[in-house]
Every structure is written in C-alpha cells, then in structure tokens.
Coordinates of C-alpha atoms and ligand atoms in Angstrom, one line a residue:
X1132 CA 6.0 -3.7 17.7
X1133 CA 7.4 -6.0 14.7
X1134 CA 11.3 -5.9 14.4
X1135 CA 12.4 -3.6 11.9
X1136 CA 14.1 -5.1 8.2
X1137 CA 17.7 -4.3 9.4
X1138 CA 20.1 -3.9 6.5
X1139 CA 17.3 -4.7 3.7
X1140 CA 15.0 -2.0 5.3
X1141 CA 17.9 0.4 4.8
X1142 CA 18.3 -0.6 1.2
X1143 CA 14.5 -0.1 0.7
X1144 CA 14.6 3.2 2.6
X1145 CA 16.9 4.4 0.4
X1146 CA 15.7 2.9 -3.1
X1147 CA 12.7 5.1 -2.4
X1148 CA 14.4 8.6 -1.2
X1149 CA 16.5 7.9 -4.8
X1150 CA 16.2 6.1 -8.2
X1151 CA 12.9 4.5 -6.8
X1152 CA 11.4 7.8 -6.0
X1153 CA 11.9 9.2 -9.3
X1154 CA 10.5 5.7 -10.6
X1155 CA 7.5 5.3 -9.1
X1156 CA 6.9 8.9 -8.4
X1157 CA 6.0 9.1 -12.1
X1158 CA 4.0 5.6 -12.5
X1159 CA 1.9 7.1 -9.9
X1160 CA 1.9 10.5 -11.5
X1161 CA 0.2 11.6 -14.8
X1162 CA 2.8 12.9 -16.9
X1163 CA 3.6 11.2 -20.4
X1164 CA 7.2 10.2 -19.1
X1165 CA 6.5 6.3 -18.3
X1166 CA 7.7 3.7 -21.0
X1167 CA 4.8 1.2 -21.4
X1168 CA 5.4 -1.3 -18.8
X1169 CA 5.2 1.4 -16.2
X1170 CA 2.0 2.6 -18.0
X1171 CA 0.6 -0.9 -17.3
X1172 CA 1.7 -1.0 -13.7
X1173 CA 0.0 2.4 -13.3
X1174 CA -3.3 1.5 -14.9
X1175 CA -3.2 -1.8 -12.1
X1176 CA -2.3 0.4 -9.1
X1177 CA -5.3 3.1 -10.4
X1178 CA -7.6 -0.2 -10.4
X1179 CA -6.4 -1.1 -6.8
X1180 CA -6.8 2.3 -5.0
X1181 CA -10.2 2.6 -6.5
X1182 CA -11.7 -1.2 -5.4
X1183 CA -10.6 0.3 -1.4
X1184 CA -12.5 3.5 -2.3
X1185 CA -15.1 1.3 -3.2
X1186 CA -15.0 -1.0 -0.4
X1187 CA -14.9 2.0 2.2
X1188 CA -17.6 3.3 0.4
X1189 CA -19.5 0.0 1.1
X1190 CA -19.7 0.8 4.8
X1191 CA -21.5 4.3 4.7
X1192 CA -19.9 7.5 4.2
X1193 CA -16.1 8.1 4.9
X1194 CA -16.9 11.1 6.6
X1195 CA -15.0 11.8 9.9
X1196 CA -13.6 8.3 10.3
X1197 CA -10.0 8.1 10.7
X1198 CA -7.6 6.2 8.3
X1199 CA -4.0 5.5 9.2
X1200 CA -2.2 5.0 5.2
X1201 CA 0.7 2.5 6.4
X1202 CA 3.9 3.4 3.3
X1203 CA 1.8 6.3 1.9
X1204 CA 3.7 6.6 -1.0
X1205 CA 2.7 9.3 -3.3
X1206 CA -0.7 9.4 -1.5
X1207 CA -2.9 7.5 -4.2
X1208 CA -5.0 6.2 -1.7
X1209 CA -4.7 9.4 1.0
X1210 CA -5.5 12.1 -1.1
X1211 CA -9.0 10.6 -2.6
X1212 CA -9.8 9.3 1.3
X1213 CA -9.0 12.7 2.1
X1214 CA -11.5 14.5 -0.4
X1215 CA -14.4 11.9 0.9
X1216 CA -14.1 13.6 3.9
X1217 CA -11.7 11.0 6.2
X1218 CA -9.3 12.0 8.5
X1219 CA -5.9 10.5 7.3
X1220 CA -2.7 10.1 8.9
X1221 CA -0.2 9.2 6.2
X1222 CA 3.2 8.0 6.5
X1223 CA 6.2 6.3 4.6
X1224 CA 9.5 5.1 5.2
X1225 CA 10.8 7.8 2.4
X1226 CA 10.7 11.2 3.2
X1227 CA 10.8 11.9 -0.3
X1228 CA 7.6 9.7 -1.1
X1229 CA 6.3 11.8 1.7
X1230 CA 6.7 15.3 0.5
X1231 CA 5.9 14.4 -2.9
X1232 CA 2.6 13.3 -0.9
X1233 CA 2.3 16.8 0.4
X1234 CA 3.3 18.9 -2.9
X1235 CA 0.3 17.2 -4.6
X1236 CA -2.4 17.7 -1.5
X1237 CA -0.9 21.1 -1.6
X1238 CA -1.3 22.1 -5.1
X1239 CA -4.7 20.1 -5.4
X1240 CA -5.9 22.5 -2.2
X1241 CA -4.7 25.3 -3.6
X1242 CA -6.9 24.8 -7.4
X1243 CA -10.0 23.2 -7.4
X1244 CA -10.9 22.0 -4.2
X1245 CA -12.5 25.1 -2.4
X1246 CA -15.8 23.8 -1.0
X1247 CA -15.1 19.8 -0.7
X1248 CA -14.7 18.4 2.0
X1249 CA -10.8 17.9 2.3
X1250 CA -9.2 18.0 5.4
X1251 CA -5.6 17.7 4.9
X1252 CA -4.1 14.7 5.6
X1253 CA -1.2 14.4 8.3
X1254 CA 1.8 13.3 6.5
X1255 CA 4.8 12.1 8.7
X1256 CA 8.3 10.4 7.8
X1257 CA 7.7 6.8 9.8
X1258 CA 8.2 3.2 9.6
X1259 CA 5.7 0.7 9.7
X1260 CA 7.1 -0.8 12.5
X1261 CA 6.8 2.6 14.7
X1262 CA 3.7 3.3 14.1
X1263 CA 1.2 4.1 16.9
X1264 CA -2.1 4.9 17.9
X1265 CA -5.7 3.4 17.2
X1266 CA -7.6 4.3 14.0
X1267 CA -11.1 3.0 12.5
X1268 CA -9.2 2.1 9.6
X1269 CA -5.8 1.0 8.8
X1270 CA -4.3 0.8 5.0
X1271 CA -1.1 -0.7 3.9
X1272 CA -1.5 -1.3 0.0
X1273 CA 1.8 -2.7 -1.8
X1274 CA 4.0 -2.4 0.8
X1275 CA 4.1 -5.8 2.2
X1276 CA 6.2 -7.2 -1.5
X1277 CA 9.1 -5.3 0.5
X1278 CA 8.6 -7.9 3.5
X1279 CA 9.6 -11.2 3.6
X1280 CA 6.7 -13.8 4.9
X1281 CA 8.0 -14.6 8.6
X1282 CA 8.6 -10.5 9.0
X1283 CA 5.1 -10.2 7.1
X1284 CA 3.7 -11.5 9.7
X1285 CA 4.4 -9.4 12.4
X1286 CA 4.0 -6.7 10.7
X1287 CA 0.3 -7.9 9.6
X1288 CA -0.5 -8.7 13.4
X1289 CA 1.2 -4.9 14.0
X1290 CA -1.2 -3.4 11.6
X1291 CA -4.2 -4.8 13.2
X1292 CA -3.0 -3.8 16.8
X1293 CA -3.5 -0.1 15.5
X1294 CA -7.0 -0.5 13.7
X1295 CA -10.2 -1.2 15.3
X1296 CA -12.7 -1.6 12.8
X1297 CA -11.0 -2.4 9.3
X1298 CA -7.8 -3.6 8.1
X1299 CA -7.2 -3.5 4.2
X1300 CA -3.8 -4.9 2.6
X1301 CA -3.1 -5.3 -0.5
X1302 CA -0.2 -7.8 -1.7
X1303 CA 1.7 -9.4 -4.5
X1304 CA 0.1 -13.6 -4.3
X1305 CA 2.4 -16.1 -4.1
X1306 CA 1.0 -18.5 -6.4
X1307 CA 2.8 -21.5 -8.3
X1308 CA 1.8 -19.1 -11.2
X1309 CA 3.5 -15.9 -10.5
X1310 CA 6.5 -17.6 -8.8
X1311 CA 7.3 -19.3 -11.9
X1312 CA 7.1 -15.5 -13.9
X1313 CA 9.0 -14.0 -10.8
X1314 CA 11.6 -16.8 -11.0
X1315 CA 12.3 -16.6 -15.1
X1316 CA 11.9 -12.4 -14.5
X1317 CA 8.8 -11.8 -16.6
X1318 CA 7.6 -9.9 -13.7
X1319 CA 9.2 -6.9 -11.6
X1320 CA 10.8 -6.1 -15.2
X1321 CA 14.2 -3.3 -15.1
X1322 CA 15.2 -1.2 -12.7
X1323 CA 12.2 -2.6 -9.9
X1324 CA 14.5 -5.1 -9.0
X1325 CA 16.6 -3.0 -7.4
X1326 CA 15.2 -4.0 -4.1
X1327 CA 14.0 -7.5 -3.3
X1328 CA 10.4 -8.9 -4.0
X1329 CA 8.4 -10.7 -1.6
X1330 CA 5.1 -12.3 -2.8
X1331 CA 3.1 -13.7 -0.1
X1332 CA 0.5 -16.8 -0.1
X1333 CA -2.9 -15.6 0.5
X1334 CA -3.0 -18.6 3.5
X1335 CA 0.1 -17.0 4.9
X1336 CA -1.7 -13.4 5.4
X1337 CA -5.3 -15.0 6.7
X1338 CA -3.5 -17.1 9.0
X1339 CA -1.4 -14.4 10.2
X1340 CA -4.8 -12.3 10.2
X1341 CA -6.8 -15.0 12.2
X1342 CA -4.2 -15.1 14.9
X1343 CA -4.2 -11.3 15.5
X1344 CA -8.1 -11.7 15.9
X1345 CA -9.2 -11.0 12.7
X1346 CA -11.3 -12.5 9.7
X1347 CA -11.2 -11.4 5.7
X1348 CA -14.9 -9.9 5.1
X1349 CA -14.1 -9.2 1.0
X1350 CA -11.6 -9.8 -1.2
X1351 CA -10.4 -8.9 -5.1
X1352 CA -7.4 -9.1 -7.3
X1353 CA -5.8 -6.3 -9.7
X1354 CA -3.8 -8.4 -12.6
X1355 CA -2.6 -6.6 -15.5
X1356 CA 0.6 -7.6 -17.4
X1357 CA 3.3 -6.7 -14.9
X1358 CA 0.9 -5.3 -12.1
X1359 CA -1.0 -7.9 -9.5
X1360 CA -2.1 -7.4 -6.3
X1361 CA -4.4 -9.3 -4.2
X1362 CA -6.2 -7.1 -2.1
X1363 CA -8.2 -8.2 1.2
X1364 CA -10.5 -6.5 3.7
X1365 CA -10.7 -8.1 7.4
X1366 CA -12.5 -7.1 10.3
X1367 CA -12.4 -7.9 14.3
X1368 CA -13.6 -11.4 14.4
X1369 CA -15.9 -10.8 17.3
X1370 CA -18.4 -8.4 15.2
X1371 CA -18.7 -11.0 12.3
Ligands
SAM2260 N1 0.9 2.4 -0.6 C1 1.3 3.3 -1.7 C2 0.4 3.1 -2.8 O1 -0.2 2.1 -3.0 O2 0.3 4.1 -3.6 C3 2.8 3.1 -2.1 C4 3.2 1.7 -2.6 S1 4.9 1.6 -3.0 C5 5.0 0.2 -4.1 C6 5.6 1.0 -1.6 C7 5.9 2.0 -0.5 O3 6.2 1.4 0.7 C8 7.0 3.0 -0.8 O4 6.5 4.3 -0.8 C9 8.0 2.7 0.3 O5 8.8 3.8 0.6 C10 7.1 2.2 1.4 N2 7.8 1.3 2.3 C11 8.6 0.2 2.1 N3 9.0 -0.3 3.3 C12 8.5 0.5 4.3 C13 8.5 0.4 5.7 N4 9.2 -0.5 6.4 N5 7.8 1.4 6.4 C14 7.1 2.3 5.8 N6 7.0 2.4 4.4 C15 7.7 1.5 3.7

C-alpha cells in the first residue's frame, strides 16, 4: 500500500475533524450560511459530482455494482450512487466528515425515500492508504489536492489495485495558469489554506495511471471562480 502523509496527513486529519469540518460541511450543505466564495466553490463541486453520475450512467445502470468512495466527505457522490441503486463503501480520513456522511443518509432514509432503491452505504473511518478489497468502481474526487505529486502517485497506482473496472479521480490541474493564481493567492481564498494545496499535471496522473495498467477513457473539467477540478475516467488497459 502507498506510505501514509506522516506529519502533513495528521494536520489534514485533523483540519477536517475541526475548523475544516465545519467549513466544508456547509459548502457541501444547503443551508444559506456560506459567504459567496464558498457559494461558488459549491455550485463547482455540485457540477463535478453530477458529470461522474453522468459518466456511470454512461455504462448502463448503476444497479448492484459496487463503488468504493475513496475521502467520502460529506457523501456528495455516495448518497446519489446510493439512491441509483449501487452498493457503496464510503470512507474518509475524518470521522467527522464521516458521520456527517451518515446523519444525512439517515435523515434522507428516514423522509422521502421509501420505495427507491437505496441501499445504505457502508460508511467507515479509513485512510486511503488502508484501504482494501476489490470493487467495480473506485472514486476518489478532490482528495488528491491534499497529496503531493511523488505521494500522488502511489496513491493513484493504490486506487487502481482495488478497482477492476473503473477508476474516476478528480483533481486540481497544475497548469502554468492556475499556478500563477495559486502562487499570488487568488485561489484556495481564507481559511482553505489552512492545509497545503497540491495541484497535479494532468501528465503526472496519466502517467502514473498507465503504469498501474490503466488508460483515461473520458475526461471533463469543472472551472468556476475559485473551484476547478479536472476530472478523468480510466479503465484496465487490456479491455480498451
Ligand atoms: N470526495 C468528497 C467530495 O468530493 O465531496 C470530499 C472532498 S474534500 C475536498 C477532501 C476530503 O478528503 C476530506 O473529507 C478529507 O477528510 C479527505 N481526506 C484527505 N486526506 C485523506 C486521506 N489520506 N485519506 C482519506 N481521506 C482523506
């Protein structure tokens, strides 16, 4: 398995069980209480989670396959899975992203959903690095900013040990573009940078990709003002 971040792991882990948990806990939410750049990085997150729906949705019906959500979150991308009828294993380095996670599947089992299809999703407090097991599909969207590039890419060839069919990752681009607003601070605006941001060249991820077998099949990009996100879909090289 990939080596774990060491110290900056631990300063991650607990951004997210504290200050970055109440942060991003309401970006991802739908309550008023965001100031407008956290509106904006919202409205690019929403546009992410839905181009994967839209991609899974390409391949037929979601129905039974199973989906490991590598740093879960708040369960953006779990919960909807979840309603199409996947079977989702969820997990985060923050237990507190984690039963935030939960509280929502809860509370959205317990009103409306009588009669879809939504089996709950298995929620677990885990590292990327420990994670086991094989799934059809394997999801790790926004996480990889937390990663510098030469620990990116074990963690990228760790990701596509555990899938077998798709691997989908989404990622800030390092471009000459959005290193120059990174460097003067346009981007990751107020109290974001209180972890380090990694963005990561597209070549850098395919490469890494290609050696652990695989090849990108579709790509997109999410770019609003302070949100952007390159998102790629890569399967087994041998069935292309
Ligand atoms: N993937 C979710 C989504 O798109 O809604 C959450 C994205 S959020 C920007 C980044 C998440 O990665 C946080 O919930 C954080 O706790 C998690 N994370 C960061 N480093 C991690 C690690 N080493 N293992 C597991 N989760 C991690």
């Amino acid at each position: 398995a990939a080596q774990a971040g060491g110290d900056e792991k631990e300063v991650v882990r607990k951004y997210f069980n504290t200050a970055g948990f109440d942060r991003w806990k309401r970006i991802y939410g739908e309550t008023d209480d965001v100031n407008s750049v956290q509106l904006d990085i919202r409205e690019g997150h929403a546009q992410t989670v839905e181009k994967v729906l839209q991609m899974v949705k390409k391949d037929g019906s979601s129905e039974g396959i199973t989906v490991c959500d590598a740093g879960c979150g708040t369960g953006s991308l779990s919960i909807p899975l979840a309603m199409e009828g996947a079977v989702v294993y969820a997990s985060d380095i923050s237990s507190s992203m984690v039963e935030e996670a939960e509280k929502k599947t809860n509370e959205l089992m317990g009103a409306s959903c009588v009669g879809t299809t939504l089996v709950k999703p298995r929620f677990e407090t885990k590292d990327l690095e420990s994670l086991d097991g094989k799934y059809h599909t394997v999801a790790c969207l926004d996480v990889l900013i937390h990663y510098p590039q030469d620990k990116a890419g074990r963690m990228i060839a760790h990701l596509a040990s555990l899938a077998e069919k798709r691997l989908i990752l989404s990622f800030a681009p390092k471009t000459l573009y959005y290193s120059v607003l990174k460097r003067i601070g346009e981007l990751f605006p107020g109290p974001s940078k209180a972890t380090r941001a990694y963005l990561h060249s597209e070549e850098d991820v395919e490469a890494a990709l290609r050696e652990a077998g695989w090849v990108v099949r579709r790509r997109d990009m999410t770019a609003t003002k302070f949100y952007f996100s390159r998102l790629l879909e890569a399967v087994p090289a041998v069935s292309q």
